[in-house]
XYZ file of C-alpha atoms in Angstrom:
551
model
C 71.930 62.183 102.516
C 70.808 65.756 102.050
C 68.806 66.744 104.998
C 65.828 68.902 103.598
C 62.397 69.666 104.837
C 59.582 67.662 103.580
C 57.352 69.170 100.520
C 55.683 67.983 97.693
C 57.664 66.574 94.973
C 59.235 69.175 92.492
C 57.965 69.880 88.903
C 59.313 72.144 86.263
C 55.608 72.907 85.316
C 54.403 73.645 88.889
C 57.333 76.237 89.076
C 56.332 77.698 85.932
C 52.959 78.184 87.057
C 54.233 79.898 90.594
C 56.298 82.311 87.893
C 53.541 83.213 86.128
C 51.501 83.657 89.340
C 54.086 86.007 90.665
C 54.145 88.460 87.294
C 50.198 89.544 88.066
C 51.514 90.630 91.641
C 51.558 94.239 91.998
C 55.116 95.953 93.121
C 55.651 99.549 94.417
C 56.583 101.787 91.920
C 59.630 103.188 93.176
C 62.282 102.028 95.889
C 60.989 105.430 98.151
C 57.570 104.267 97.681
C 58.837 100.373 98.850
C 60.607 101.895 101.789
C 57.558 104.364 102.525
C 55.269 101.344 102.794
C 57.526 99.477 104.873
C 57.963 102.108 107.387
C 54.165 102.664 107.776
C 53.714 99.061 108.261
C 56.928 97.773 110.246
C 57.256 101.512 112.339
C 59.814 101.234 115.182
C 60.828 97.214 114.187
C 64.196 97.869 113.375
C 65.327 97.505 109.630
C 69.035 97.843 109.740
C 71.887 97.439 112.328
C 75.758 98.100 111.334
C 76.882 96.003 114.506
C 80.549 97.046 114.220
C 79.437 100.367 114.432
C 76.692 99.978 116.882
C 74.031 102.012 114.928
C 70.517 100.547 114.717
C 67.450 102.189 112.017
C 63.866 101.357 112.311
C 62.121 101.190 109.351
C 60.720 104.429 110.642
C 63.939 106.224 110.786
C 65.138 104.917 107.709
C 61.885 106.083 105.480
C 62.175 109.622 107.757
C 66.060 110.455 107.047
C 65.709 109.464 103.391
C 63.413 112.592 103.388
C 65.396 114.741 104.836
C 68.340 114.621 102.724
C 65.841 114.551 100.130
C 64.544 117.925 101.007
C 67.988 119.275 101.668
C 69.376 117.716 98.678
C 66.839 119.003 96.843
C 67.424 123.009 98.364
C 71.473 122.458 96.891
C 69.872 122.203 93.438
C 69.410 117.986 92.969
C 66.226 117.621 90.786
C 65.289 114.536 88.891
C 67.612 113.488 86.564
C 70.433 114.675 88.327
C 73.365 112.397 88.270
C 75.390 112.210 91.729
C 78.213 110.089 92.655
C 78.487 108.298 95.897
C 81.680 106.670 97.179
C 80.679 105.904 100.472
C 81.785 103.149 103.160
C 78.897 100.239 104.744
C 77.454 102.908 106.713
C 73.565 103.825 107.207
C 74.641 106.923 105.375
C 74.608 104.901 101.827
C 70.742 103.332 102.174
C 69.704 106.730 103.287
C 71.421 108.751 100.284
C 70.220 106.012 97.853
C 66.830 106.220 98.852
C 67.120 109.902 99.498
C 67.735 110.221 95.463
C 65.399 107.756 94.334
C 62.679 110.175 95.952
C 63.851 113.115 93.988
C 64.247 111.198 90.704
C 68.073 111.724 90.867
C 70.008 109.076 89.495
C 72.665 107.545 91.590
C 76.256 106.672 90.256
C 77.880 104.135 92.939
C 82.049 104.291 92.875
C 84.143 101.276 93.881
C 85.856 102.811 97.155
C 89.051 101.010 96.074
C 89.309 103.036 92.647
C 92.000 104.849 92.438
C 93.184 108.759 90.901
C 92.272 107.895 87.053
C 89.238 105.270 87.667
C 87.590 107.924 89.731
C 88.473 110.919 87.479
C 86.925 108.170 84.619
C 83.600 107.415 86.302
C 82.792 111.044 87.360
C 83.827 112.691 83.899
C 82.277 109.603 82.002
C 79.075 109.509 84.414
C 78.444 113.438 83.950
C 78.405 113.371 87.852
C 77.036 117.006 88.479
C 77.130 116.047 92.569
C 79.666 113.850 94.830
C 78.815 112.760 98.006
C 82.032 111.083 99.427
C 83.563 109.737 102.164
C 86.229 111.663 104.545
C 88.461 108.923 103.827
C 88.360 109.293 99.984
C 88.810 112.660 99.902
C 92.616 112.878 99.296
C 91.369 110.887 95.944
C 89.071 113.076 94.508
C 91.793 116.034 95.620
C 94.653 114.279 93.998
C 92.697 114.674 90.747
C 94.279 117.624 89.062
C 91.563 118.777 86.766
C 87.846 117.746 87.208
C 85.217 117.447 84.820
C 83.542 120.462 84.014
C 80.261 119.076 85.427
C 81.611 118.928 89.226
C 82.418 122.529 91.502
C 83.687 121.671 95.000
C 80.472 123.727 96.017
C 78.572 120.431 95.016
C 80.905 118.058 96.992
C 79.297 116.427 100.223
C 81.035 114.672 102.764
C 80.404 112.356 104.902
C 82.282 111.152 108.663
C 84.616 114.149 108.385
C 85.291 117.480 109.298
C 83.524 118.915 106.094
C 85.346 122.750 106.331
C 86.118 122.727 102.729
C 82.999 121.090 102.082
C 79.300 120.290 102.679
C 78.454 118.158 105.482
C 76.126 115.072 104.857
C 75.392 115.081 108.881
C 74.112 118.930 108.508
C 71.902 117.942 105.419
C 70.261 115.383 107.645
C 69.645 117.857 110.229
C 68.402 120.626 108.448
C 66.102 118.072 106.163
C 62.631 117.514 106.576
C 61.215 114.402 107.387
C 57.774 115.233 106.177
C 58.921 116.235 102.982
C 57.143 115.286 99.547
C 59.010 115.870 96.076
C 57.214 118.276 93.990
C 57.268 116.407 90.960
C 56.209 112.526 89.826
C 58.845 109.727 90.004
C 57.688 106.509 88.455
C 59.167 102.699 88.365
C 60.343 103.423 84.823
C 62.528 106.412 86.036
C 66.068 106.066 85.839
C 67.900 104.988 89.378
C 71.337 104.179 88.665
C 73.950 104.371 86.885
C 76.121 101.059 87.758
C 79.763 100.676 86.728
C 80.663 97.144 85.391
C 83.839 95.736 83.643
C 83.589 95.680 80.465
C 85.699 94.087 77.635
C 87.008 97.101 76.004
C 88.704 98.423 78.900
C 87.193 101.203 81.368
C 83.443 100.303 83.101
C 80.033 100.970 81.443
C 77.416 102.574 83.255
C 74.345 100.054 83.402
C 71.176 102.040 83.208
C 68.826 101.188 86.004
C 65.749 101.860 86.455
C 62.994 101.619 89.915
C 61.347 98.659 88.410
C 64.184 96.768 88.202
C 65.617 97.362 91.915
C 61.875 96.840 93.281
C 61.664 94.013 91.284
C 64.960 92.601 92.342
C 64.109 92.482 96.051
C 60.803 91.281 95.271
C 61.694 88.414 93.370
C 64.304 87.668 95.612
C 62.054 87.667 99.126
C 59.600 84.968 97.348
C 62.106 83.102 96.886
C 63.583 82.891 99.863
C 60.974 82.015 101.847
C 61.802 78.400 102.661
C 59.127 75.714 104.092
C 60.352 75.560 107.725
C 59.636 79.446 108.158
C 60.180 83.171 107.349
C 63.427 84.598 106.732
C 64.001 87.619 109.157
C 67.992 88.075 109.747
C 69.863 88.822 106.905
C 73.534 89.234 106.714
C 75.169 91.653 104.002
C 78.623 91.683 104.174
C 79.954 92.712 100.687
C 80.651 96.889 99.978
C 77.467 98.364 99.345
C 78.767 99.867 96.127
C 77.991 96.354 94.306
C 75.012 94.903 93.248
C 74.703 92.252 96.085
C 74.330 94.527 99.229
C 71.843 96.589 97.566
C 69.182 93.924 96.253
C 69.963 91.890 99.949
C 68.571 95.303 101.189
C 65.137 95.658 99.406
C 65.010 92.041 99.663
C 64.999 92.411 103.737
C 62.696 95.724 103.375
C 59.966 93.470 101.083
C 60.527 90.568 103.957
C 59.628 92.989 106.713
C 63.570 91.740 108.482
C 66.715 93.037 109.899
C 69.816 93.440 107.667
C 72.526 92.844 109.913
C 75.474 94.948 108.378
C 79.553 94.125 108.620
C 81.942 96.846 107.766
C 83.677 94.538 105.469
C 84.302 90.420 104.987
C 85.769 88.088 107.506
C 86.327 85.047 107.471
C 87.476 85.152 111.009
C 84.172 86.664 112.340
C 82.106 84.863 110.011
C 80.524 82.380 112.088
C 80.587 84.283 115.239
C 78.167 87.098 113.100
C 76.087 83.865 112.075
C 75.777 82.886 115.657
C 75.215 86.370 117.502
C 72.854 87.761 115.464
C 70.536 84.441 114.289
C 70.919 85.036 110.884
C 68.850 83.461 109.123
C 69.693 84.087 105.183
C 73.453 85.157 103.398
C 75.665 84.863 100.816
C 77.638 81.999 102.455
C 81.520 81.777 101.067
C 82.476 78.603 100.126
C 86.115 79.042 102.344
C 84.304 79.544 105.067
C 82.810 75.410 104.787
C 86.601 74.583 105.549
C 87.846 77.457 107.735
C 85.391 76.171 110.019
C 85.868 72.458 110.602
C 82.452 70.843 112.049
C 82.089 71.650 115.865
C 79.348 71.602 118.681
C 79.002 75.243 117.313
C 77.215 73.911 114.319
C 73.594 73.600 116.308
C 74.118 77.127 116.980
C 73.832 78.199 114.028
C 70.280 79.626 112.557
C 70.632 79.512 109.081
C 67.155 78.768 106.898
C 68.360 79.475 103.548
C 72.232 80.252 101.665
C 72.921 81.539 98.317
C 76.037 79.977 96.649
C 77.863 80.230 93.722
C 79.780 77.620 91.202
C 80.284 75.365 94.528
C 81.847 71.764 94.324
C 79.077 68.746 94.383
C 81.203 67.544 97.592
C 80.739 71.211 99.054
C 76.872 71.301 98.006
C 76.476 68.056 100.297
C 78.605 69.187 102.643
C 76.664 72.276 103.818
C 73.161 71.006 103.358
C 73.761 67.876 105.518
C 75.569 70.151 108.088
C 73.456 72.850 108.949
C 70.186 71.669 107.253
C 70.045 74.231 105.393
C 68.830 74.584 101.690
C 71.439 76.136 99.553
C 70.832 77.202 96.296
C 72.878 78.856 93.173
C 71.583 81.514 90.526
C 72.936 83.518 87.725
C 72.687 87.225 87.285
C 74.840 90.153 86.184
C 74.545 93.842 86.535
C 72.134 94.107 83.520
C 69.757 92.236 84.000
C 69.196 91.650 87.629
C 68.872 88.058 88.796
C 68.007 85.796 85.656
C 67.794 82.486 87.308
C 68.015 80.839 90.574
C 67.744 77.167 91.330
C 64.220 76.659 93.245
C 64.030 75.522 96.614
C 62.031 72.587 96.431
C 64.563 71.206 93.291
C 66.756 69.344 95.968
C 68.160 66.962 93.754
C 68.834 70.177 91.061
C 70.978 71.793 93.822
C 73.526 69.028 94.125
C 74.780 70.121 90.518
C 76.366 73.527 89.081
C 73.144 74.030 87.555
C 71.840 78.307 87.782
C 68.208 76.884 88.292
C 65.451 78.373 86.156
C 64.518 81.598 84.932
C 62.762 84.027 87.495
C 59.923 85.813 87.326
C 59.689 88.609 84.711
C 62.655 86.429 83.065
C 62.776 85.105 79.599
C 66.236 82.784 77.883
C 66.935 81.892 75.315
C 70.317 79.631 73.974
C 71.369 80.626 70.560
C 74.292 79.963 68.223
C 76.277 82.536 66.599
C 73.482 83.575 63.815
C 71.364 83.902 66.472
C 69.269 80.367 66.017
C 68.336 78.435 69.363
C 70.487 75.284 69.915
C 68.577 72.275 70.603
C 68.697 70.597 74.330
C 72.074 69.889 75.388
C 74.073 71.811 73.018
C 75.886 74.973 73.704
C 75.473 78.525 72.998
C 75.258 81.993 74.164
C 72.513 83.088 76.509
C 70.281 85.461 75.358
C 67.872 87.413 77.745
C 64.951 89.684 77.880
C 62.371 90.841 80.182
C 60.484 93.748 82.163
C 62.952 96.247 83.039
C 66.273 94.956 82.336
C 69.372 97.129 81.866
C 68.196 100.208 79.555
C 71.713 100.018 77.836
C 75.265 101.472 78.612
C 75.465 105.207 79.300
C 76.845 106.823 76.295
C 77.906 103.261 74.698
C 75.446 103.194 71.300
C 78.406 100.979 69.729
C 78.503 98.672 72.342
C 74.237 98.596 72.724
C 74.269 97.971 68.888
C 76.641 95.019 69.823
C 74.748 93.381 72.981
C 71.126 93.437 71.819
C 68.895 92.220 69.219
C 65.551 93.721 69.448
C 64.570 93.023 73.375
C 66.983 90.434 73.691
C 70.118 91.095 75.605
C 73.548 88.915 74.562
C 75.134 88.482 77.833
C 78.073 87.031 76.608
C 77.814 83.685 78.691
C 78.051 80.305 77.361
C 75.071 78.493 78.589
C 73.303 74.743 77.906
C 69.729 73.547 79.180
C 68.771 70.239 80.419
C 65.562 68.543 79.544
C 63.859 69.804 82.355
C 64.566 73.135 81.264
C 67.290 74.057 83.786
C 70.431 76.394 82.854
C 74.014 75.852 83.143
C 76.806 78.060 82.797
C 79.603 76.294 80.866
C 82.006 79.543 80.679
C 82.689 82.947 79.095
C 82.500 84.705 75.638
C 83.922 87.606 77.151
C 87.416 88.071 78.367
C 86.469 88.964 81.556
C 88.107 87.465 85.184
C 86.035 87.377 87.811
C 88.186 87.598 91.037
C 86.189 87.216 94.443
C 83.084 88.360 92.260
C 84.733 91.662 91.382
C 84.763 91.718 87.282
C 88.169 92.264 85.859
C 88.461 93.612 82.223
C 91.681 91.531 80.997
C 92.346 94.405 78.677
C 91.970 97.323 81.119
C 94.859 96.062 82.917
C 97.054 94.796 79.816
C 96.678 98.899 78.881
C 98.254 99.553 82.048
C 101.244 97.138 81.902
C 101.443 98.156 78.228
C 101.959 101.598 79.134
C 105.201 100.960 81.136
C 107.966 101.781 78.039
C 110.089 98.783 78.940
C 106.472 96.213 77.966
C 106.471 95.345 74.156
C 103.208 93.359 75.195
C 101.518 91.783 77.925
C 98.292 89.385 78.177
C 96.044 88.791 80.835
C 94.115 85.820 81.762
C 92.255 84.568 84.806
C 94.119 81.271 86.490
C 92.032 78.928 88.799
C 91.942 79.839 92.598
C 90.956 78.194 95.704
C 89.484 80.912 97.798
C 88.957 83.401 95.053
C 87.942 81.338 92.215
C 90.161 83.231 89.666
C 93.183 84.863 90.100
C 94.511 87.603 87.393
C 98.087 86.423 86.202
C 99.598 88.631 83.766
C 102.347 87.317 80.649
C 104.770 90.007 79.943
C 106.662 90.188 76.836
C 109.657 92.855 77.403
C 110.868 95.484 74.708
C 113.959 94.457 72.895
C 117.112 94.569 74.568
C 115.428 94.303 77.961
C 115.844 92.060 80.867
C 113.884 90.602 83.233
C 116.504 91.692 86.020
C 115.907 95.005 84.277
C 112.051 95.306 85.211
C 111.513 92.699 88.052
C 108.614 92.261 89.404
C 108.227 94.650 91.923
C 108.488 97.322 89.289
C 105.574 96.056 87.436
C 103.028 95.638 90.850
C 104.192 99.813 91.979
C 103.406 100.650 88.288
C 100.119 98.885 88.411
C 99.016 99.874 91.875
C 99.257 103.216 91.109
C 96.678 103.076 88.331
C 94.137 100.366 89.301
C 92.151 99.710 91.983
C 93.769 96.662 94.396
C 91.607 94.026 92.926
C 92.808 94.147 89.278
C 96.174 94.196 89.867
C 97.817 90.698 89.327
C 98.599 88.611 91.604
C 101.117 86.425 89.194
C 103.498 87.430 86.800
C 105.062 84.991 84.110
C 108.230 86.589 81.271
C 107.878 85.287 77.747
C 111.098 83.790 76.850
C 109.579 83.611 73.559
C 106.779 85.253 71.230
C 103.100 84.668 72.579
C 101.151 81.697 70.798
C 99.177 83.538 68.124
C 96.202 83.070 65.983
C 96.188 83.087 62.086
C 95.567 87.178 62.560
C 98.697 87.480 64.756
C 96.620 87.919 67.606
C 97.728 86.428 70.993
C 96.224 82.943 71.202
C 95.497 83.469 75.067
C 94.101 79.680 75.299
C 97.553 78.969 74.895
C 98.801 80.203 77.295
C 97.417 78.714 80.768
C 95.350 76.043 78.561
C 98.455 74.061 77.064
C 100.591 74.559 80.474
C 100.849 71.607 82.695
C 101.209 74.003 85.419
C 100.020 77.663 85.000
C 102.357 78.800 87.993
C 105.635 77.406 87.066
C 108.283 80.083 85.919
C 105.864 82.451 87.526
C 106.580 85.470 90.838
C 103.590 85.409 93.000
C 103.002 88.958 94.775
C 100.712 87.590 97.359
C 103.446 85.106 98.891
C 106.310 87.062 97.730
C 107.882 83.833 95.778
C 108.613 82.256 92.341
C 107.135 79.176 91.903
């Protein structure tokens, strides 16, 4: 049995009423105007600590060093509207120079730290970065560029954790800033905050445009609920790179709460449940590897957990960790453009024993419609359609691709979706060809251009395999030029090619040689269902880079 804390019995139509309830609430306008609330109200309480690096913020110190990089930001020449890249590490220096921004109006453009040379040169030149505020450590990137875009001067580089003698110094900004500074100009919840890279389909990212609305919205949506019936949620543990969604709404979220985000440099699995323990957390994104990494123990009553988000667990595993640490676990669905869509509620205890993404949230409408764009009755299956206040604006510079995602207000996510009679969403699988890898979104195509561009690849297709701990592995099917052998381009040739062009994540772990012509479609295309669909066993024939082996 599922151990959960008694409450009245769960309707679809009271949680429709709490929805509607929560859409009168008013929300701060912007995310400096969240944090500057906070701070008056919370003061010295602290708001952040990076434990590996033993630095604590109060909410005071957070709201007061946003300002002055504001102000100092602002002397360099940043005014509203100004688009500035940030590849920065988990450090305090990232919710500082986000909030720092969102008080000028600027618009920040995060950048995966694991890009490499032509992914960053991509996102700055396609971004119209016109600042760069980088870490020490990614500096021999951004110099190994050969020709920037015209919009970036060294002059407007700022770094951060380094000596900073070619550059400016993020630490001296700080110091010379003002901490009672005020921007000189209005910023509003419908001003532009980000610029956020996803995969797309057609190769290189697209810049999401974000506005304040929907970040203040996204960490107030997510604090209501996550406020279980056995108490408030006050320890929260982010562990993912800042530079994705996750961190950043886990953030507000804690700032709306009035809690502590307890910060790791990175994941481990290792540490895991020795960060769970030693800081009484009380609310995370719990990996499912980490249910069997750590067997059941006398450790298990020390744990403080209230409330987990998961994602596309087992039934078995759903049981597993309720029972356990009486806990209430819960899924959702979301993507980059439109914030969290759904999320299973937390008094629907026997809805969180399936892979069901819960219902829509506040501020949240969906829709299921067929390919003419006609809702499919109960049951059936279609593609998820979505609008609502503040979603995505539309891709940066993409008016082919906006033409292509919405109709009217409604936003095509791309995601095959059915809904139950009580109204509850499930995701059945992907219209995209898209691999999601340890939640990182791979564009199969992005890397097939890379493999394709090695001369002795004729062709090459990429499709996501099923994996354990990561949920989806890339594998990659190369068909060699004429003439060529496999002993000719083995596959250590292939993984040095790709690792110099793609960030760690996208490059495959598996790599399979066509002794024949790819399965194709009447159009010639390559019929990649074929491929890992037909096999009784996607791995045979196949060199796996992780274990260094064919299987």
């Amino acid at each position: 049995m599922v151990a959960t804390v008694p409450s009245p019995a769960f309707t679809t139509a009271d949680e429709r009423a709490r929805r509607a309830g929560e859409q009168q609430i008013a929300l701060p306008e912007t995310i400096g105007e969240l944090v500057r609330e906070r701070a008056a109200l919370k003061g010295d309480a602290t708001a952040a600590v990076w434990f590996e690096q033993n630095v604590t913020l109060s909410y005071r110190q957070l709201d007061e060093r946003a300002s002055r990089l504001a102000s100092s930001l602002m002397r360099l020449g940043v005014r509203k509207g100004c688009h500035v890249g940030v590849m920065l590490a988990n450090t305090p220096a990232y919710p500082i120079t986000w909030i720092a921004l969102g008080r000028l109006g600027a618009v920040m453009v995060p950048i995966n730290t694991a890009y490499r040379k032509d992914e960053l040169r991509f996102v700055l030149d396609d971004a119209d970065v016109q600042f760069f505020i980088v870490e020490q450590d990614f500096i021999a990137i951004l110099e190994s560029i050969e020709t920037w875009p015209d919009t970036l001067v060294p002059e407007r580089v700022i770094e951060h954790a380094g000596l900073a003698d070619v550059y400016r110094s993020w630490d001296d900004l700080i110091e010379a800033g003002d901490a009672a500074f005020v921007v000189p100009w209005v910023v509003g919840r419908n001003d532009l905050l980000n610029l956020q890279y996803t995969s797309g389909t057609t190769g290189f990212p697209k810049g999401c445009m974000l506005n304040h609305d929907y970040w203040v919205m996204h960490g107030a949506n997510s604090a209501r609920h996550r406020r279980p019936e056995q108490g408030g949620i006050e320890n929260i543990l982010i562990w993912a790179p800042f530079f994705y969604m996750d961190p950043m709404w886990q953030f507000l979220m804690t700032l709306t709460l009035g809690g502590t985000a307890y910060i790791a440099d990175k994941m481990s699995l290792s540490r895991f449940f020795d960060w769970l323990i030693d800081y009484e957390i009380h609310f995370c994104i719990f990996p499912e590897p980490a249910l069997s990494y750590y067997p059941p123990s006398a450790r298990d009553a020390e744990l403080s957990l209230k409330y987990i988000s998961i994602y596309g667990w087992t039934e078995e595993a759903r049981r597993d960790v309720q029972k356990r640490f009486s806990v209430i676990a819960r899924e959702g669905y979301g993507m980059t453009e439109i914030g969290t869509g759904a999320l299973v509620p937390a008094g629907a205890h026997d809805k969180s024993l399936v892979r069901t993404c819960g219902l829509p949230m506040a501020f949240r409408e969906m829709r299921i419609c067929d390919a003419d764009g006609r809702d499919v009755p109960t049951g059936e299956v279609g593609e998820l359609w979505v609008k609502g206040r503040s979603i995505f604006w539309g891709y940066y510079k993409r008016p082919q691709a906006n033409a292509e995602s919405f109709v009217g207000a409604w936003f095509r996510t791309g995601d095959l979706f059915r809904r139950d009679e009580d109204g509850f969403y499930y995701l059945v699988g992907r219209i995209k060809e898209m691999i999601k890898r340890s939640g990182e979104n791979i564009a199969a195509n992005e890397v097939e251009a890379v493999l394709r561009s090695m001369g002795e690849i004729d062709e090459a297709a990429v499709v996501a395999v099923p994996d354990v701990l990561r949920r989806e592995e890339v594998k990659a099917y190369i068909k060699l030029t004429a003439g060529i052998e496999p002993t000719d381009v083995p596959p250590q040739r292939i993984l040095e090619h790709c690792r110099s062009r793609l960030a760690a994540f996208k490059v495959p772990r598996y790599i399979e040689y066509m002794q024949t012509d790819f399965p194709r479609t009447a159009s010639r295309k390559i019929a990649k269902n074929k491929l890992a669909g037909d096999a009784d066993d996607v791995l045979a024939n196949t060199y796996d880079a992780q274990d260094d082996i064919w299987r």
